[in-house]
């Protein structure tokens, strides 16, 4: 059982380049999330999806887009990366609507934008 | 969004000591989770606790939803307890809000 996987593990990217961070879960959870973690700021929600085919904006959505074509995958795209998007990105999933809406996290992607 | 405040921001303990971490939140929530982020960056679920008290080994947690706070108790601390402890709450729209964490260092 893999749980949640993220790829790549880390990436160095030139400013202005396009980048997609991948996230896949095998728990058949209906809800998925993307966060960024910055020193001193904790984790902040970028985008979320409560079910396949729907997405929503979180606390810091600007500069990012997501899609949810199926239950398992939730890619995060930076259309034109900027240095302020240097961060550690975590994907998570949960079974929203269940009595136990516990959130599980992937291992993270460390992104550096130069 | 919901404001989540954690205290203390930093804590240094001697191995074997006990501690209490606090999480205050600004609005009604549907659930609350405590996480431990280890020194390698992994986020590990500790408790899913929208209300009441739960215990798991040396750790226990209590949430008083009506008063908008939760407490995480660590007893007989060990060096492996070091890391950052996060509290996260969920609103009715299923959005999670994290506190800025308590950084714990347990020294032998």
mmCIF file of C-alpha atoms in Angstrom:
data_model
loop_
_atom_site.group_PDB
_atom_site.id
_atom_site.type_symbol
_atom_site.label_atom_id
_atom_site.label_comp_id
_atom_site.label_asym_id
_atom_site.label_seq_id
_atom_site.Cartn_x
_atom_site.Cartn_y
_atom_site.Cartn_z
ATOM 1 C CA UNK A 1 0.000 0.000 0.000
ATOM 2 C CA UNK A 2 1.654 3.235 -1.142
ATOM 3 C CA UNK A 3 -0.802 5.779 0.314
ATOM 4 C CA UNK A 4 0.087 9.090 -1.301
ATOM 5 C CA UNK A 5 3.008 9.545 -3.648
ATOM 6 C CA UNK A 6 4.439 12.794 -4.961
ATOM 7 C CA UNK A 7 6.855 13.451 -7.790
ATOM 8 C CA UNK A 8 9.406 14.793 -8.170
ATOM 9 C CA UNK A 9 11.027 14.648 -4.727
ATOM 10 C CA UNK A 10 12.843 17.871 -5.463
ATOM 11 C CA UNK A 11 13.306 20.210 -8.397
ATOM 12 C CA UNK A 12 15.295 23.301 -9.289
ATOM 13 C CA UNK A 13 13.513 25.421 -11.851
ATOM 14 C CA UNK A 14 14.339 28.588 -13.766
ATOM 15 C CA UNK A 15 11.913 31.470 -13.314
ATOM 16 C CA UNK A 16 9.331 31.646 -16.083
ATOM 17 C CA UNK A 17 9.289 27.912 -16.695
ATOM 18 C CA UNK A 18 6.185 25.773 -16.436
ATOM 19 C CA UNK A 19 6.162 22.962 -13.870
ATOM 20 C CA UNK A 20 3.670 20.286 -12.850
ATOM 21 C CA UNK A 21 3.914 18.573 -9.484
ATOM 22 C CA UNK A 22 2.300 15.180 -9.455
ATOM 23 C CA UNK A 23 0.251 13.587 -6.696
ATOM 24 C CA UNK A 24 -1.370 10.159 -6.685
ATOM 25 C CA UNK A 25 -3.272 8.371 -3.935
ATOM 26 C CA UNK A 26 -4.435 4.764 -3.827
ATOM 27 C CA UNK A 27 -6.837 5.022 -0.888
ATOM 28 C CA UNK A 28 -9.838 5.988 -3.051
ATOM 29 C CA UNK A 29 -10.293 9.152 -0.997
ATOM 30 C CA UNK A 30 -12.723 11.617 -2.539
ATOM 31 C CA UNK A 31 -10.956 14.776 -1.346
ATOM 32 C CA UNK A 32 -7.437 15.938 -2.189
ATOM 33 C CA UNK A 33 -5.425 19.027 -1.272
ATOM 34 C CA UNK A 34 -2.255 20.929 -2.107
ATOM 35 C CA UNK A 35 -0.338 22.918 0.526
ATOM 36 C CA UNK A 36 2.855 24.873 0.562
ATOM 37 C CA UNK A 37 5.038 25.030 3.648
ATOM 38 C CA UNK A 38 7.267 28.020 4.237
ATOM 39 C CA UNK A 39 9.493 28.704 7.224
ATOM 40 C CA UNK A 40 7.555 30.415 9.999
ATOM 41 C CA UNK A 41 4.227 30.217 8.172
ATOM 42 C CA UNK A 42 3.168 26.623 8.665
ATOM 43 C CA UNK A 43 1.161 24.956 5.909
ATOM 44 C CA UNK A 44 -1.122 27.016 3.711
ATOM 45 C CA UNK A 45 -3.800 25.563 1.457
ATOM 46 C CA UNK A 46 -3.340 26.323 -2.255
ATOM 47 C CA UNK A 47 -6.182 24.391 -3.905
ATOM 48 C CA UNK A 48 -8.423 21.520 -2.989
ATOM 49 C CA UNK A 49 -10.849 19.115 -4.610
ATOM 50 C CA UNK A 50 -13.764 17.558 -2.741
ATOM 51 C CA UNK A 51 -14.486 15.062 -5.493
ATOM 52 C CA UNK A 52 -13.310 14.138 -8.988
ATOM 53 C CA UNK A 53 -14.293 16.813 -11.486
ATOM 54 C CA UNK A 54 -14.429 19.672 -8.962
ATOM 55 C CA UNK A 55 -11.768 21.994 -7.560
ATOM 56 C CA UNK A 56 -11.701 24.962 -5.221
ATOM 57 C CA UNK A 57 -9.351 27.743 -4.218
ATOM 58 C CA UNK A 58 -7.613 27.737 -0.877
ATOM 59 C CA UNK A 59 -5.800 30.435 1.008
ATOM 60 C CA UNK A 60 -2.979 31.093 -1.525
ATOM 61 C CA UNK A 61 -4.171 30.019 -5.014
ATOM 62 C CA UNK A 62 -2.569 32.731 -7.185
ATOM 63 C CA UNK A 63 -0.001 31.418 -9.673
ATOM 64 C CA UNK A 64 -1.199 27.828 -9.354
ATOM 65 C CA UNK A 65 -3.777 25.683 -11.108
ATOM 66 C CA UNK A 66 -5.079 22.170 -10.495
ATOM 67 C CA UNK A 67 -7.201 19.571 -12.210
ATOM 68 C CA UNK A 68 -8.999 16.470 -10.950
ATOM 69 C CA UNK A 69 -9.804 14.275 -13.897
ATOM 70 C CA UNK A 70 -10.097 11.136 -11.751
ATOM 71 C CA UNK A 71 -10.165 10.087 -8.103
ATOM 72 C CA UNK A 72 -6.510 9.143 -7.784
ATOM 73 C CA UNK A 73 -4.588 12.034 -9.359
ATOM 74 C CA UNK A 74 -4.382 15.703 -8.434
ATOM 75 C CA UNK A 75 -1.596 17.538 -10.317
ATOM 76 C CA UNK A 76 -0.541 21.063 -9.383
ATOM 77 C CA UNK A 77 0.739 23.307 -12.184
ATOM 78 C CA UNK A 78 2.828 26.445 -11.981
ATOM 79 C CA UNK A 79 2.273 28.096 -15.369
ATOM 80 C CA UNK A 80 5.194 30.520 -15.080
ATOM 81 C CA UNK A 81 7.254 29.943 -11.952
ATOM 82 C CA UNK A 82 8.521 32.849 -9.831
ATOM 83 C CA UNK A 83 11.110 32.810 -7.026
ATOM 84 C CA UNK A 84 8.412 33.395 -4.367
ATOM 85 C CA UNK A 85 7.061 29.953 -5.249
ATOM 86 C CA UNK A 86 10.175 28.370 -3.769
ATOM 87 C CA UNK A 87 8.729 26.162 -1.065
ATOM 88 C CA UNK A 88 7.998 22.631 0.029
ATOM 89 C CA UNK A 89 4.751 21.381 -1.469
ATOM 90 C CA UNK A 90 2.618 18.739 0.224
ATOM 91 C CA UNK A 91 -0.285 16.846 -1.257
ATOM 92 C CA UNK A 92 -2.906 15.313 1.032
ATOM 93 C CA UNK A 93 -6.140 13.349 0.815
ATOM 94 C CA UNK A 94 -9.104 12.553 3.017
ATOM 95 C CA UNK A 95 -12.484 10.856 2.893
ATOM 96 C CA UNK A 96 -14.621 13.965 3.084
ATOM 97 C CA UNK A 97 -18.119 13.419 4.365
ATOM 98 C CA UNK A 98 -17.192 10.353 6.368
ATOM 99 C CA UNK A 99 -17.389 10.358 10.166
ATOM 100 C CA UNK A 100 -13.601 10.278 10.207
ATOM 101 C CA UNK A 101 -12.391 12.983 7.804
ATOM 102 C CA UNK A 102 -8.759 12.380 8.679
ATOM 103 C CA UNK A 103 -6.182 13.906 6.342
ATOM 104 C CA UNK A 104 -3.121 11.960 5.142
ATOM 105 C CA UNK A 105 -0.032 13.572 3.637
ATOM 106 C CA UNK A 106 2.445 12.689 0.938
ATOM 107 C CA UNK A 107 6.217 13.012 1.449
ATOM 108 C CA UNK A 108 6.459 16.465 -0.147
ATOM 109 C CA UNK A 109 8.217 18.071 -3.115
ATOM 110 C CA UNK A 110 10.967 20.602 -2.495
ATOM 111 C CA UNK A 111 10.856 23.215 -5.266
ATOM 112 C CA UNK A 112 13.454 25.920 -5.815
ATOM 113 C CA UNK A 113 12.778 28.649 -8.374
ATOM 114 C CA UNK A 114 15.827 30.650 -9.401
ATOM 115 C CA UNK B 1 -10.540 31.918 7.061
ATOM 116 C CA UNK B 2 -10.164 30.453 10.517
ATOM 117 C CA UNK B 3 -7.261 31.705 12.616
ATOM 118 C CA UNK B 4 -5.306 28.970 14.387
ATOM 119 C CA UNK B 5 -2.840 29.894 17.096
ATOM 120 C CA UNK B 6 -0.449 27.459 18.709
ATOM 121 C CA UNK B 7 1.584 27.895 21.844
ATOM 122 C CA UNK B 8 4.321 27.842 22.803
ATOM 123 C CA UNK B 9 6.119 28.430 19.486
ATOM 124 C CA UNK B 10 9.257 26.725 20.761
ATOM 125 C CA UNK B 11 9.874 24.262 23.560
ATOM 126 C CA UNK B 12 13.013 22.567 24.861
ATOM 127 C CA UNK B 13 12.580 19.617 27.192
ATOM 128 C CA UNK B 14 14.841 17.298 29.092
ATOM 129 C CA UNK B 15 14.209 13.670 28.190
ATOM 130 C CA UNK B 16 11.569 12.241 30.521
ATOM 131 C CA UNK B 17 9.744 15.525 31.086
ATOM 132 C CA UNK B 18 6.059 16.134 30.351
ATOM 133 C CA UNK B 19 4.599 18.940 28.259
ATOM 134 C CA UNK B 20 1.328 20.475 27.088
ATOM 135 C CA UNK B 21 0.884 22.090 23.693
ATOM 136 C CA UNK B 22 -2.096 24.323 23.037
ATOM 137 C CA UNK B 23 -4.131 25.125 19.933
ATOM 138 C CA UNK B 24 -6.704 27.926 19.882
ATOM 139 C CA UNK B 25 -9.014 28.522 16.932
ATOM 140 C CA UNK B 26 -11.225 31.430 16.031
ATOM 141 C CA UNK B 27 -14.430 29.801 14.773
ATOM 142 C CA UNK B 28 -16.538 26.663 14.946
ATOM 143 C CA UNK B 29 -14.909 23.709 13.234
ATOM 144 C CA UNK B 30 -15.998 20.340 11.924
ATOM 145 C CA UNK B 31 -12.861 18.554 12.963
ATOM 146 C CA UNK B 32 -9.363 19.014 14.309
ATOM 147 C CA UNK B 33 -6.169 17.067 13.762
ATOM 148 C CA UNK B 34 -2.776 17.033 15.445
ATOM 149 C CA UNK B 35 0.281 16.210 13.325
ATOM 150 C CA UNK B 36 3.947 15.636 14.053
ATOM 151 C CA UNK B 37 6.472 16.732 11.434
ATOM 152 C CA UNK B 38 9.673 14.828 12.071
ATOM 153 C CA UNK B 39 13.154 16.219 11.340
ATOM 154 C CA UNK B 40 13.000 14.593 7.881
ATOM 155 C CA UNK B 41 9.897 16.576 6.970
ATOM 156 C CA UNK B 42 7.330 13.781 7.123
ATOM 157 C CA UNK B 43 3.894 14.751 8.414
ATOM 158 C CA UNK B 44 2.497 12.054 10.645
ATOM 159 C CA UNK B 45 -1.073 11.913 11.910
ATOM 160 C CA UNK B 46 -1.301 11.856 15.688
ATOM 161 C CA UNK B 47 -4.968 12.433 16.470
ATOM 162 C CA UNK B 48 -8.226 13.130 14.734
ATOM 163 C CA UNK B 49 -10.133 14.784 17.567
ATOM 164 C CA UNK B 50 -13.064 17.126 16.858
ATOM 165 C CA UNK B 51 -14.106 16.812 20.509
ATOM 166 C CA UNK B 52 -13.385 14.838 23.641
ATOM 167 C CA UNK B 53 -10.208 13.075 24.725
ATOM 168 C CA UNK B 54 -8.081 10.408 23.063
ATOM 169 C CA UNK B 55 -4.937 8.646 24.155
ATOM 170 C CA UNK B 56 -2.272 6.818 22.209
ATOM 171 C CA UNK B 57 0.635 5.597 24.296
ATOM 172 C CA UNK B 58 2.501 8.543 25.799
ATOM 173 C CA UNK B 59 0.422 11.029 23.842
ATOM 174 C CA UNK B 60 -3.067 12.222 24.557
ATOM 175 C CA UNK B 61 -5.241 15.026 23.246
ATOM 176 C CA UNK B 62 -8.314 16.884 24.408
ATOM 177 C CA UNK B 63 -10.517 19.187 22.352
ATOM 178 C CA UNK B 64 -13.117 21.465 23.913
ATOM 179 C CA UNK B 65 -14.968 22.563 20.791
ATOM 180 C CA UNK B 66 -17.352 24.914 22.609
ATOM 181 C CA UNK B 67 -14.375 26.869 23.962
ATOM 182 C CA UNK B 68 -12.385 26.593 20.712
ATOM 183 C CA UNK B 69 -9.197 24.995 21.917
ATOM 184 C CA UNK B 70 -7.334 21.716 21.918
ATOM 185 C CA UNK B 71 -4.450 20.440 24.028
ATOM 186 C CA UNK B 72 -1.802 17.866 23.178
ATOM 187 C CA UNK B 73 -0.075 16.173 26.111
ATOM 188 C CA UNK B 74 3.286 14.484 25.781
ATOM 189 C CA UNK B 75 4.400 12.450 28.770
ATOM 190 C CA UNK B 76 7.848 11.000 29.477
ATOM 191 C CA UNK B 77 9.259 12.725 26.407
ATOM 192 C CA UNK B 78 11.892 11.002 24.266
ATOM 193 C CA UNK B 79 14.408 12.400 21.800
ATOM 194 C CA UNK B 80 12.338 10.886 18.977
ATOM 195 C CA UNK B 81 9.499 13.235 19.955
ATOM 196 C CA UNK B 82 11.533 16.158 18.591
ATOM 197 C CA UNK B 83 10.077 17.977 15.604
ATOM 198 C CA UNK B 84 7.234 20.353 14.924
ATOM 199 C CA UNK B 85 3.696 19.718 16.139
ATOM 200 C CA UNK B 86 0.885 21.180 14.055
ATOM 201 C CA UNK B 87 -2.770 21.628 14.818
ATOM 202 C CA UNK B 88 -5.165 21.813 11.849
ATOM 203 C CA UNK B 89 -8.886 22.585 11.855
ATOM 204 C CA UNK B 90 -11.528 22.054 9.178
ATOM 205 C CA UNK B 91 -14.410 24.389 8.424
ATOM 206 C CA UNK B 92 -17.824 23.458 7.037
ATOM 207 C CA UNK B 93 -16.466 23.867 3.480
ATOM 208 C CA UNK B 94 -13.848 21.141 4.093
ATOM 209 C CA UNK B 95 -10.966 23.616 4.041
ATOM 210 C CA UNK B 96 -8.115 22.825 6.428
ATOM 211 C CA UNK B 97 -6.324 25.614 8.299
ATOM 212 C CA UNK B 98 -2.999 24.982 10.014
ATOM 213 C CA UNK B 99 -1.384 26.710 12.943
ATOM 214 C CA UNK B 100 2.260 27.751 12.684
ATOM 215 C CA UNK B 101 3.321 24.888 14.907
ATOM 216 C CA UNK B 102 5.231 24.239 18.114
ATOM 217 C CA UNK B 103 8.866 23.303 17.585
ATOM 218 C CA UNK B 104 9.877 20.737 20.209
ATOM 219 C CA UNK B 105 13.445 19.746 21.010
ATOM 220 C CA UNK B 106 14.000 16.926 23.503
ATOM 221 C CA UNK B 107 17.527 16.751 24.807
ATOM 222 C CA UNK B 108 19.023 13.587 26.327
#
